[in-house]
Short mmCIF file of C-alpha atoms and ligand atoms in Angstrom, two decimals:
data_model
loop_
_atom_site.label_atom_id
_atom_site.label_comp_id
_atom_site.label_asym_id
_atom_site.label_seq_id
_atom_site.Cartn_x
_atom_site.Cartn_y
_atom_site.Cartn_z
CA UNK A 1 17.46 14.72 0.23
CA UNK A 2 18.61 11.74 2.18
CA UNK A 3 19.16 8.02 1.89
CA UNK A 4 20.07 5.99 -1.16
CA UNK A 5 17.49 7.09 -3.72
CA UNK A 6 18.98 6.18 -7.03
CA UNK A 7 16.16 7.85 -8.96
CA UNK A 8 16.15 11.30 -7.30
CA UNK A 9 19.01 13.65 -8.10
CA UNK A 10 19.58 17.39 -7.84
CA UNK A 11 20.94 18.97 -11.02
CA UNK A 12 21.45 22.70 -11.46
CA UNK A 13 19.17 23.58 -8.57
CA UNK A 14 16.30 21.39 -9.84
CA UNK A 15 15.05 18.05 -8.56
CA UNK A 16 15.26 15.38 -11.25
CA UNK A 17 13.45 12.07 -11.15
CA UNK A 18 15.53 9.71 -13.25
CA UNK A 19 16.62 12.01 -16.12
CA UNK A 20 13.52 14.17 -16.08
CA UNK A 21 13.39 17.65 -14.56
CA UNK A 22 10.44 17.77 -12.18
CA UNK A 23 10.11 21.53 -12.76
CA UNK A 24 9.32 20.76 -16.40
CA UNK A 25 6.93 17.99 -15.40
CA UNK A 26 4.98 20.47 -13.27
CA UNK A 27 4.87 22.92 -16.18
CA UNK A 28 3.85 20.34 -18.73
CA UNK A 29 1.29 18.32 -16.79
CA UNK A 30 0.21 20.78 -14.10
CA UNK A 31 0.01 20.24 -10.36
CA UNK A 32 -0.87 18.42 -8.17
CA UNK A 33 0.88 15.56 -9.92
CA UNK A 34 2.05 12.09 -8.92
CA UNK A 35 5.30 11.07 -10.66
CA UNK A 36 6.65 7.52 -10.50
CA UNK A 37 10.07 6.17 -11.44
CA UNK A 38 9.82 2.89 -13.32
CA UNK A 39 13.47 2.14 -12.58
CA UNK A 40 12.97 2.45 -8.83
CA UNK A 41 9.86 0.29 -8.92
CA UNK A 42 11.71 -2.50 -10.68
CA UNK A 43 14.67 -2.18 -8.29
CA UNK A 44 12.42 -2.49 -5.26
CA UNK A 45 10.73 -5.62 -6.59
CA UNK A 46 14.08 -7.17 -7.48
CA UNK A 47 15.35 -6.50 -3.94
CA UNK A 48 12.52 -8.70 -2.66
CA UNK A 49 13.26 -11.40 -5.22
CA UNK A 50 16.89 -11.53 -4.21
CA UNK A 51 16.13 -11.51 -0.47
CA UNK A 52 13.38 -14.15 -0.81
CA UNK A 53 14.21 -16.15 -3.94
CA UNK A 54 11.73 -18.92 -3.15
CA UNK A 55 8.82 -16.90 -1.79
CA UNK A 56 5.80 -15.70 -3.73
CA UNK A 57 5.43 -11.92 -3.44
CA UNK A 58 1.91 -10.57 -3.71
CA UNK A 59 1.79 -6.81 -4.24
CA UNK A 60 -0.73 -5.18 -1.86
CA UNK A 61 -2.88 -3.42 -4.42
CA UNK A 62 -4.41 -1.05 -1.87
CA UNK A 63 -1.06 0.74 -1.75
CA UNK A 64 -1.25 1.68 -5.42
CA UNK A 65 -3.87 0.53 -7.90
CA UNK A 66 -2.55 2.23 -11.04
CA UNK A 67 -2.77 -0.14 -14.01
CA UNK A 68 0.68 0.66 -15.40
CA UNK A 69 2.30 0.23 -12.01
CA UNK A 70 0.48 -3.07 -11.52
CA UNK A 71 1.49 -4.16 -15.00
CA UNK A 72 5.15 -3.54 -14.16
CA UNK A 73 4.71 -5.52 -10.92
CA UNK A 74 3.15 -8.34 -12.95
CA UNK A 75 6.03 -8.26 -15.46
CA UNK A 76 8.46 -8.50 -12.57
CA UNK A 77 6.72 -11.65 -11.39
CA UNK A 78 4.60 -10.37 -8.56
CA UNK A 79 1.22 -11.78 -7.58
CA UNK A 80 -1.42 -9.68 -5.84
CA UNK A 81 -3.10 -9.25 -2.48
CA UNK A 82 -6.54 -7.84 -3.25
CA UNK A 83 -9.02 -6.59 -0.71
CA UNK A 84 -12.12 -6.20 -2.86
CA UNK A 85 -13.77 -7.37 -6.04
CA UNK A 86 -12.70 -4.05 -7.59
CA UNK A 87 -9.02 -4.73 -6.88
CA UNK A 88 -9.47 -8.26 -8.18
CA UNK A 89 -10.78 -7.06 -11.53
CA UNK A 90 -7.88 -4.62 -11.87
CA UNK A 91 -5.19 -7.23 -11.28
CA UNK A 92 -6.84 -9.68 -13.67
CA UNK A 93 -6.69 -6.94 -16.28
CA UNK A 94 -2.90 -6.59 -15.98
CA UNK A 95 -2.42 -10.31 -16.38
CA UNK A 96 -1.62 -11.54 -12.87
CA UNK A 97 -2.44 -15.26 -12.93
CA UNK A 98 -5.24 -16.46 -10.64
CA UNK A 99 -2.87 -18.80 -8.85
CA UNK A 100 -0.91 -15.80 -7.58
CA UNK A 101 -3.86 -13.82 -6.20
CA UNK A 102 -5.18 -13.83 -2.65
CA UNK A 103 -8.58 -12.25 -1.98
CA UNK A 104 -8.40 -10.83 1.54
CA UNK A 105 -10.97 -9.01 3.63
CA UNK A 106 -12.73 -9.03 6.95
CA UNK A 107 -16.12 -8.10 5.57
CA UNK A 108 -16.80 -9.95 2.35
CA UNK A 109 -20.32 -10.11 1.00
CA UNK A 110 -21.92 -13.17 -0.55
CA UNK A 111 -21.30 -11.49 -3.87
CA UNK A 112 -17.57 -11.08 -3.09
CA UNK A 113 -17.37 -14.80 -2.27
CA UNK A 114 -19.16 -15.70 -5.49
CA UNK A 115 -16.87 -13.46 -7.56
CA UNK A 116 -13.72 -14.94 -6.00
CA UNK A 117 -15.05 -18.50 -6.45
CA UNK A 118 -15.93 -17.88 -10.07
CA UNK A 119 -12.57 -16.24 -10.72
CA UNK A 120 -10.91 -19.29 -9.14
CA UNK A 121 -8.74 -17.29 -6.74
CA UNK A 122 -7.80 -18.26 -3.23
CA UNK A 123 -9.38 -16.42 -0.33
CA UNK A 124 -8.22 -15.56 3.14
CA UNK A 125 -11.05 -16.32 5.55
CA UNK A 126 -11.21 -13.89 8.43
CA UNK A 127 -13.58 -15.59 10.89
CA UNK A 128 -15.37 -18.82 11.80
CA UNK A 129 -18.57 -17.11 10.75
CA UNK A 130 -17.21 -16.27 7.31
CA UNK A 131 -16.16 -19.91 6.85
CA UNK A 132 -19.75 -21.10 7.21
CA UNK A 133 -21.08 -18.42 4.84
CA UNK A 134 -18.44 -19.18 2.25
CA UNK A 135 -19.17 -22.92 2.41
CA UNK A 136 -22.84 -22.28 1.68
CA UNK A 137 -22.04 -20.07 -1.32
CA UNK A 138 -19.48 -22.57 -2.66
CA UNK A 139 -21.97 -25.42 -2.35
CA UNK A 140 -24.72 -23.41 -4.05
CA UNK A 141 -22.38 -22.70 -6.98
CA UNK A 142 -20.97 -26.23 -7.06
CA UNK A 143 -17.44 -24.82 -6.68
CA UNK A 144 -14.62 -25.37 -4.22
CA UNK A 145 -12.92 -22.55 -2.35
CA UNK A 146 -9.23 -22.92 -1.59
CA UNK A 147 -8.69 -20.93 1.56
CA UNK A 148 -6.10 -19.63 3.95
CA UNK A 149 -7.11 -18.56 7.42
CA UNK A 150 -6.29 -15.03 8.52
CA UNK A 151 -4.72 -15.41 11.94
CA UNK A 152 -4.77 -12.71 14.57
CA UNK A 153 -1.39 -13.46 16.12
CA UNK A 154 -1.60 -10.84 18.87
CA UNK A 155 1.74 -9.21 18.06
CA UNK A 156 2.53 -5.55 18.66
CA UNK A 157 4.17 -4.13 15.54
CA UNK A 158 5.26 -0.88 17.24
CA UNK A 159 3.71 1.35 14.62
CA UNK A 160 0.96 3.97 14.44
CA UNK A 161 -2.13 2.50 16.21
CA UNK A 162 -4.32 3.06 13.15
CA UNK A 163 -2.12 0.78 11.05
CA UNK A 164 -1.46 -1.99 13.60
CA UNK A 165 -3.53 -4.96 12.42
CA UNK A 166 -2.44 -7.99 14.42
CA UNK A 167 -3.21 -6.84 17.96
CA UNK A 168 -5.71 -8.81 20.03
CA UNK A 169 -8.07 -5.83 19.75
CA UNK A 170 -7.75 -5.45 15.95
CA UNK A 171 -10.71 -6.31 13.77
CA UNK A 172 -8.68 -8.68 11.58
CA UNK A 173 -8.31 -12.41 11.80
CA UNK A 174 -9.18 -15.38 13.95
CA UNK A 175 -7.74 -15.44 17.49
CA UNK A 176 -4.63 -17.62 17.39
CA UNK A 177 -6.03 -20.15 19.85
CA UNK A 178 -9.14 -20.78 17.69
CA UNK A 179 -7.36 -21.37 14.40
CA UNK A 180 -6.56 -25.10 14.59
CA UNK A 181 -10.11 -26.00 15.55
CA UNK A 182 -11.50 -23.79 12.78
CA UNK A 183 -9.14 -25.46 10.33
CA UNK A 184 -10.48 -28.85 11.39
CA UNK A 185 -14.03 -27.64 10.84
CA UNK A 186 -13.04 -26.41 7.36
CA UNK A 187 -11.61 -29.82 6.49
CA UNK A 188 -15.03 -31.33 7.05
CA UNK A 189 -16.96 -28.82 4.92
CA UNK A 190 -18.02 -29.55 1.36
CA UNK A 191 -16.89 -26.79 -0.98
CA UNK A 192 -13.95 -25.75 1.22
CA UNK A 193 -10.31 -26.74 0.94
CA UNK A 194 -8.10 -25.21 3.63
CA UNK A 195 -4.53 -24.89 2.35
CA UNK A 196 -2.76 -22.61 4.76
CA UNK A 197 -2.40 -19.68 7.09
CA UNK A 198 -2.14 -15.94 6.63
CA UNK A 199 -1.31 -13.00 8.89
CA UNK A 200 -0.48 -9.34 8.52
CA UNK A 201 0.59 -7.56 11.68
CA UNK A 202 0.61 -3.95 10.53
CA UNK A 203 2.26 -1.41 8.30
CA UNK A 204 5.29 0.92 8.37
CA UNK A 205 7.11 -1.43 10.77
CA UNK A 206 10.70 -0.32 11.34
CA UNK A 207 11.94 -3.21 13.45
CA UNK A 208 12.19 -6.81 12.25
CA UNK A 209 11.58 -8.34 15.71
CA UNK A 210 7.75 -8.26 15.47
CA UNK A 211 7.95 -10.10 12.12
CA UNK A 212 10.05 -12.81 13.75
CA UNK A 213 7.58 -13.03 16.63
CA UNK A 214 4.67 -13.36 14.21
CA UNK A 215 6.53 -15.99 12.16
CA UNK A 216 7.08 -18.05 15.29
CA UNK A 217 3.42 -17.79 16.27
CA UNK A 218 2.38 -18.80 12.77
CA UNK A 219 4.62 -21.86 12.94
CA UNK A 220 3.13 -22.75 16.36
CA UNK A 221 -0.30 -22.67 14.76
CA UNK A 222 0.89 -24.62 11.74
CA UNK A 223 2.08 -27.28 14.20
CA UNK A 224 -1.34 -27.40 15.87
CA UNK A 225 -3.04 -27.75 12.47
CA UNK A 226 -0.69 -30.53 11.40
CA UNK A 227 -1.45 -32.33 14.64
CA UNK A 228 -5.11 -32.33 13.72
CA UNK A 229 -4.29 -33.87 10.35
CA UNK A 230 -4.46 -30.61 8.40
CA UNK A 231 -2.25 -29.89 5.42
CA UNK A 232 -0.34 -26.60 5.38
CA UNK A 233 0.67 -25.82 1.81
CA UNK A 234 1.00 -22.05 2.13
CA UNK A 235 2.06 -19.64 4.85
CA UNK A 236 1.52 -15.96 4.10
CA UNK A 237 3.33 -13.60 6.48
CA UNK A 238 1.71 -10.47 5.04
CA UNK A 239 3.37 -7.15 4.29
CA UNK A 240 4.30 -4.33 6.61
CA UNK A 241 7.98 -3.58 6.08
CA UNK A 242 8.47 0.14 6.72
CA UNK A 243 10.44 2.64 4.68
CA UNK A 244 12.61 5.62 5.58
CA UNK A 245 10.28 8.59 5.40
CA UNK A 246 12.31 10.71 7.82
CA UNK A 247 16.04 11.36 7.60
CA UNK A 248 16.42 10.16 11.20
CA UNK A 249 14.33 6.97 10.92
CA UNK A 250 16.18 4.39 8.87
CA UNK A 251 14.22 1.34 7.80
CA UNK A 252 15.17 -2.29 7.37
CA UNK A 253 15.58 -3.64 3.84
CA UNK A 254 13.94 -6.81 2.46
CA UNK A 255 17.26 -8.60 3.12
CA UNK A 256 16.98 -7.71 6.84
CA UNK A 257 13.44 -9.05 6.90
CA UNK A 258 14.65 -12.25 5.25
CA UNK A 259 17.36 -12.65 7.84
CA UNK A 260 14.78 -12.28 10.63
CA UNK A 261 12.08 -14.62 9.33
CA UNK A 262 13.55 -17.14 6.88
CA UNK A 263 15.47 -19.21 9.44
CA UNK A 264 12.31 -19.47 11.56
CA UNK A 265 10.18 -20.43 8.58
CA UNK A 266 12.69 -22.92 7.20
CA UNK A 267 13.81 -24.58 10.44
CA UNK A 268 10.37 -24.91 11.89
CA UNK A 269 8.86 -26.19 8.62
CA UNK A 270 11.53 -28.85 8.55
CA UNK A 271 10.83 -29.78 12.17
CA UNK A 272 7.14 -30.18 11.33
CA UNK A 273 7.92 -32.18 8.22
CA UNK A 274 6.07 -29.75 5.97
CA UNK A 275 7.17 -27.81 2.86
CA UNK A 276 4.81 -24.85 2.63
CA UNK A 277 5.11 -22.11 0.02
CA UNK A 278 6.07 -18.84 1.72
CA UNK A 279 4.06 -15.79 0.64
CA UNK A 280 4.70 -12.11 1.40
CA UNK A 281 2.38 -9.20 0.70
CA UNK A 282 4.49 -6.03 0.53
CA UNK A 283 2.86 -2.80 -0.53
CA UNK A 284 4.63 0.25 0.84
CA UNK A 285 8.19 -1.09 0.58
CA UNK A 286 7.60 -1.80 -3.13
CA UNK A 287 6.06 1.45 -4.21
CA UNK A 288 6.35 4.27 -1.63
CA UNK A 289 9.74 5.66 -2.60
CA UNK A 290 9.16 5.27 -6.34
CA UNK A 291 6.91 8.31 -6.42
CA UNK A 292 6.95 12.01 -5.66
CA UNK A 293 3.89 14.23 -5.46
CA UNK A 294 4.37 17.68 -6.95
CA UNK A 295 2.30 20.54 -5.55
CA UNK A 296 2.25 24.12 -6.76
CA UNK A 297 2.60 27.01 -4.32
CA UNK A 298 -0.43 29.31 -4.40
CA UNK A 299 0.21 31.54 -1.40
CA UNK A 300 2.94 32.28 1.12
CA UNK A 301 1.44 33.85 4.21
CA UNK A 302 3.34 35.41 7.09
CA UNK A 303 0.96 35.14 10.05
CA UNK A 304 1.42 33.74 13.56
CA UNK A 305 2.76 30.79 11.67
CA UNK A 306 4.56 31.00 8.31
CA UNK A 307 2.26 29.18 5.93
CA UNK A 308 2.85 27.90 2.42
CA UNK A 309 -0.46 27.04 0.80
CA UNK A 310 -0.22 24.58 -2.10
CA UNK A 311 -2.76 23.20 -4.55
CA UNK A 312 -2.55 19.75 -2.89
CA UNK A 313 -4.18 19.05 0.44
CA UNK A 314 -5.33 15.95 2.24
CA UNK A 315 -7.59 15.31 -0.74
CA UNK A 316 -4.40 14.47 -2.66
CA UNK A 317 -2.19 13.07 0.11
CA UNK A 318 -4.21 11.96 3.13
CA UNK A 319 -1.45 10.35 5.17
CA UNK A 320 -0.22 13.38 7.17
CA UNK A 321 -3.78 14.21 8.20
CA UNK A 322 -4.70 10.60 9.06
CA UNK A 323 -1.53 9.34 10.72
CA UNK A 324 0.54 12.48 11.36
CA UNK A 325 2.95 11.01 8.86
CA UNK A 326 6.10 12.70 7.73
CA UNK A 327 6.80 13.19 4.03
CA UNK A 328 10.06 14.92 3.22
CA UNK A 329 9.52 18.14 1.25
CA UNK A 330 11.86 19.52 -1.42
CA UNK A 331 11.41 22.83 -3.26
CA UNK A 332 12.02 21.39 -6.71
CA UNK A 333 12.95 24.65 -8.45
CA UNK A 334 15.21 25.74 -5.55
CA UNK A 335 16.59 22.36 -4.66
CA UNK A 336 20.08 23.66 -3.83
CA UNK A 337 19.06 26.91 -2.16
CA UNK A 338 19.72 27.24 1.55
CA UNK A 339 16.82 26.49 3.87
CA UNK A 340 16.50 29.88 5.52
CA UNK A 341 12.80 29.80 6.35
CA UNK A 342 10.52 27.65 8.47
CA UNK A 343 7.15 26.89 6.91
CA UNK A 344 4.05 24.89 7.64
CA UNK A 345 2.75 23.51 4.36
CA UNK A 346 -1.02 23.44 4.03
CA UNK A 347 -3.51 22.58 1.28
CA UNK A 348 -6.57 24.23 -0.24
CA UNK A 349 -9.15 22.23 1.74
CA UNK A 350 -11.58 23.97 4.05
CA UNK A 351 -10.38 22.26 7.24
CA UNK A 352 -7.82 23.32 9.82
CA UNK A 353 -6.38 19.81 9.77
CA UNK A 354 -5.38 20.22 6.13
CA UNK A 355 -1.67 20.32 6.98
CA UNK A 356 0.78 18.34 4.87
CA UNK A 357 4.00 19.23 6.68
CA UNK A 358 4.77 21.21 9.81
CA UNK A 359 7.71 23.50 10.59
CA UNK A 360 9.88 22.58 7.64
CA UNK A 361 13.13 24.30 6.86
CA UNK A 362 12.89 25.37 3.23
CA UNK A 363 14.30 28.10 1.00
CA UNK A 364 12.25 31.31 0.84
CA UNK A 365 9.24 30.46 -1.31
CA UNK A 366 6.82 32.36 -3.48
CA UNK A 367 3.74 31.75 -5.61
CA UNK A 368 4.59 29.59 -8.60
CA UNK A 369 7.24 27.51 -6.83
CA UNK A 370 6.78 23.77 -6.81
CA UNK A 371 7.21 21.43 -3.84
CA UNK A 372 7.84 17.70 -4.03
CA UNK A 373 6.50 15.42 -1.31
CA UNK A 374 8.76 12.38 -1.33
CA UNK A 375 7.75 8.75 -0.82
CA UNK A 376 4.18 9.34 -1.93
CA UNK A 377 3.75 6.17 -4.00
CA UNK A 378 2.06 4.06 -1.33
CA UNK A 379 -1.37 5.06 -0.04
CA UNK A 380 -1.01 8.36 -1.88
CA UNK A 381 -3.17 8.46 -4.98
CA UNK A 382 -5.01 5.35 -3.78
CA UNK A 383 -6.42 7.31 -0.84
CA UNK A 384 -7.05 10.55 -2.75
CA UNK A 385 -10.58 11.94 -2.76
CA UNK A 386 -12.64 14.62 -4.47
CA UNK A 387 -13.46 16.35 -1.21
CA UNK A 388 -14.23 20.07 -1.58
CA UNK A 389 -14.96 19.61 -5.26
CA UNK A 390 -11.35 18.83 -6.12
CA UNK A 391 -10.87 16.57 -9.15
CA UNK A 392 -8.12 14.01 -8.58
CA UNK A 393 -4.62 14.67 -9.96
CA UNK A 394 -2.80 13.03 -12.87
CA UNK A 395 -0.18 10.32 -12.56
CA UNK A 396 2.93 10.21 -14.73
CA UNK A 397 5.50 7.45 -15.24
CA UNK A 398 9.11 8.43 -15.82
CA UNK A 399 11.64 6.11 -17.46
CA UNK A 400 15.06 7.39 -18.42
CA UNK A 401 14.50 10.81 -19.94
CA UNK A 402 10.89 10.11 -20.90
CA UNK A 403 7.63 10.82 -19.12
CA UNK A 404 4.11 9.64 -19.95
CA UNK A 405 0.71 10.08 -18.37
CA UNK A 406 -0.53 6.86 -16.77
CA UNK A 407 -3.73 8.37 -15.37
CA UNK A 408 -5.10 11.57 -16.77
CA UNK A 409 -6.09 14.42 -14.51
CA UNK A 410 -9.79 14.48 -13.70
CA UNK A 411 -11.71 17.53 -14.80
CA UNK A 412 -14.76 18.89 -13.10
CA UNK A 413 -17.04 16.50 -15.02
CA UNK A 414 -15.61 13.75 -12.80
CA UNK A 415 -17.31 15.48 -9.87
CA UNK A 416 -20.68 14.91 -11.54
CA UNK A 417 -20.10 11.30 -12.60
CA UNK A 418 -23.11 9.12 -11.90
CA UNK A 419 -25.21 11.94 -10.48
CA UNK A 420 -28.42 13.42 -11.80
CA UNK A 421 -30.96 16.02 -10.85
CA UNK A 422 -34.35 14.36 -10.38
CA UNK A 423 -36.82 15.23 -13.15
CA UNK A 424 -39.37 16.42 -10.56
CA UNK A 425 -36.93 19.17 -9.61
CA UNK A 426 -36.64 20.49 -13.19
CA UNK A 427 -39.25 23.18 -12.99
N1 LLP B 501 -1.57 -7.36 3.43
C1 LLP B 501 -2.64 -6.97 4.12
C2 LLP B 501 -3.63 -7.95 4.49
C3 LLP B 501 -2.80 -5.62 4.46
O1 LLP B 501 -3.87 -5.25 5.16
C4 LLP B 501 -1.82 -4.67 4.07
C5 LLP B 501 -1.98 -3.25 4.40
C6 LLP B 501 -0.72 -5.12 3.33
C7 LLP B 501 -0.61 -6.48 3.03
C8 LLP B 501 0.37 -4.20 2.85
O2 LLP B 501 1.07 -3.62 3.89
P1 LLP B 501 2.37 -2.70 3.59
O3 LLP B 501 3.47 -3.60 3.07
O4 LLP B 501 1.97 -1.70 2.60
O5 LLP B 501 2.69 -2.11 4.91
N2 LLP B 501 -3.05 3.67 4.67
C9 LLP B 501 -1.99 3.35 5.61
C10 LLP B 501 -1.55 1.92 5.50
C11 LLP B 501 -2.67 0.90 5.62
C12 LLP B 501 -2.20 -0.51 5.44
C13 LLP B 501 -3.33 -1.45 5.28
N3 LLP B 501 -2.97 -2.79 5.05
C14 LLP B 501 -0.84 4.33 5.42
O6 LLP B 501 -0.92 5.19 4.55
O7 LLP B 501 0.15 4.26 6.16
#
């Protein structure tokens, strides 16, 4: 283990999450299994509140859409960044007030616009074209859309190319130089009320400099909007703060992010004579390290490579396959044993790319052992699939010495949900 993880402790050769033995969790609930520490989740949210006491924090629901986890975020005062009507309905269910929800998206349908308008939530408008479509829908419904504009600030976040979102070539947002003019157009449209600006430059960002660069660009644009007579009531700087997945890659904390962006936001707002509400949209840095994913060892194979085959593959944790991401692996029932072997950890999926971890130093393993993949709470379960006929795993919440299921394991009936065999084929 590494880093300050108050909720993960080794006791008598077992990995504990809070005061619960993860070996027992695997026995009781089966594997694969996602296990979340409530304590850590609350700590992470509170770290944002203390770093940014005056900002609104909208949890990025795409990182983790579990109802209990969202309910805890709501209790701790978070709003929500939603990217679909589905995510919107989930956050309404856990009691996040409409005033603290932003409906994002670069490809919203007329139906999405209507749902957001009827729910009375703000939207982030991604293009000039979307603005015109939204205005028509708002007028037809006799409603007014409060909107932010998603800006493409053209900032390199120095992260994996698939999760950089604010580059000139990214699909998201309106090119910075077109924003003020689009804002002016919005001011003239019936059914539209532009109230601010939004950006999100990427994810798993380990350096605060790109956030500062983006904040400066956003304030430049705010200045251009103000010059055209526009009102800037909200500035949303998105999410993106990285976490320490690898022992050698430390990550900044929310306090470091605050130090990098707050002076820019505050000084430049003052210079412009505006008092916008700052919004942040963290996902990963709230939830990633709250959760471990437990996988059971099915096979240990000595071939050209030493393989450990577990019951979790990229169907359960897609990140290593998609982004070559590193998740630290701990053998939970041999947590203190010396790491004498080198293994590549693979899953049960019928694809060569189904590799969860390469060349890891672990204790000698055998069938029946259990591995924990750390930092699996963000984009873990939320990107899980049923590929290869694999029902999705259960999720458990741990608090103190208690554990409870917060999403039950799917059984094979989930694979059939919604399907039918056509009557004409029933001969
Ligand atoms: N706001 C917007 C508009 C976003 O698109 C995202 C993430 C966030 C906030 C939250 O970013 P975070 O604080 O979590 O970095 N599946 C990838 C990450 C995709 C991120 C998509 N957008 C992964 O597993 O690394």
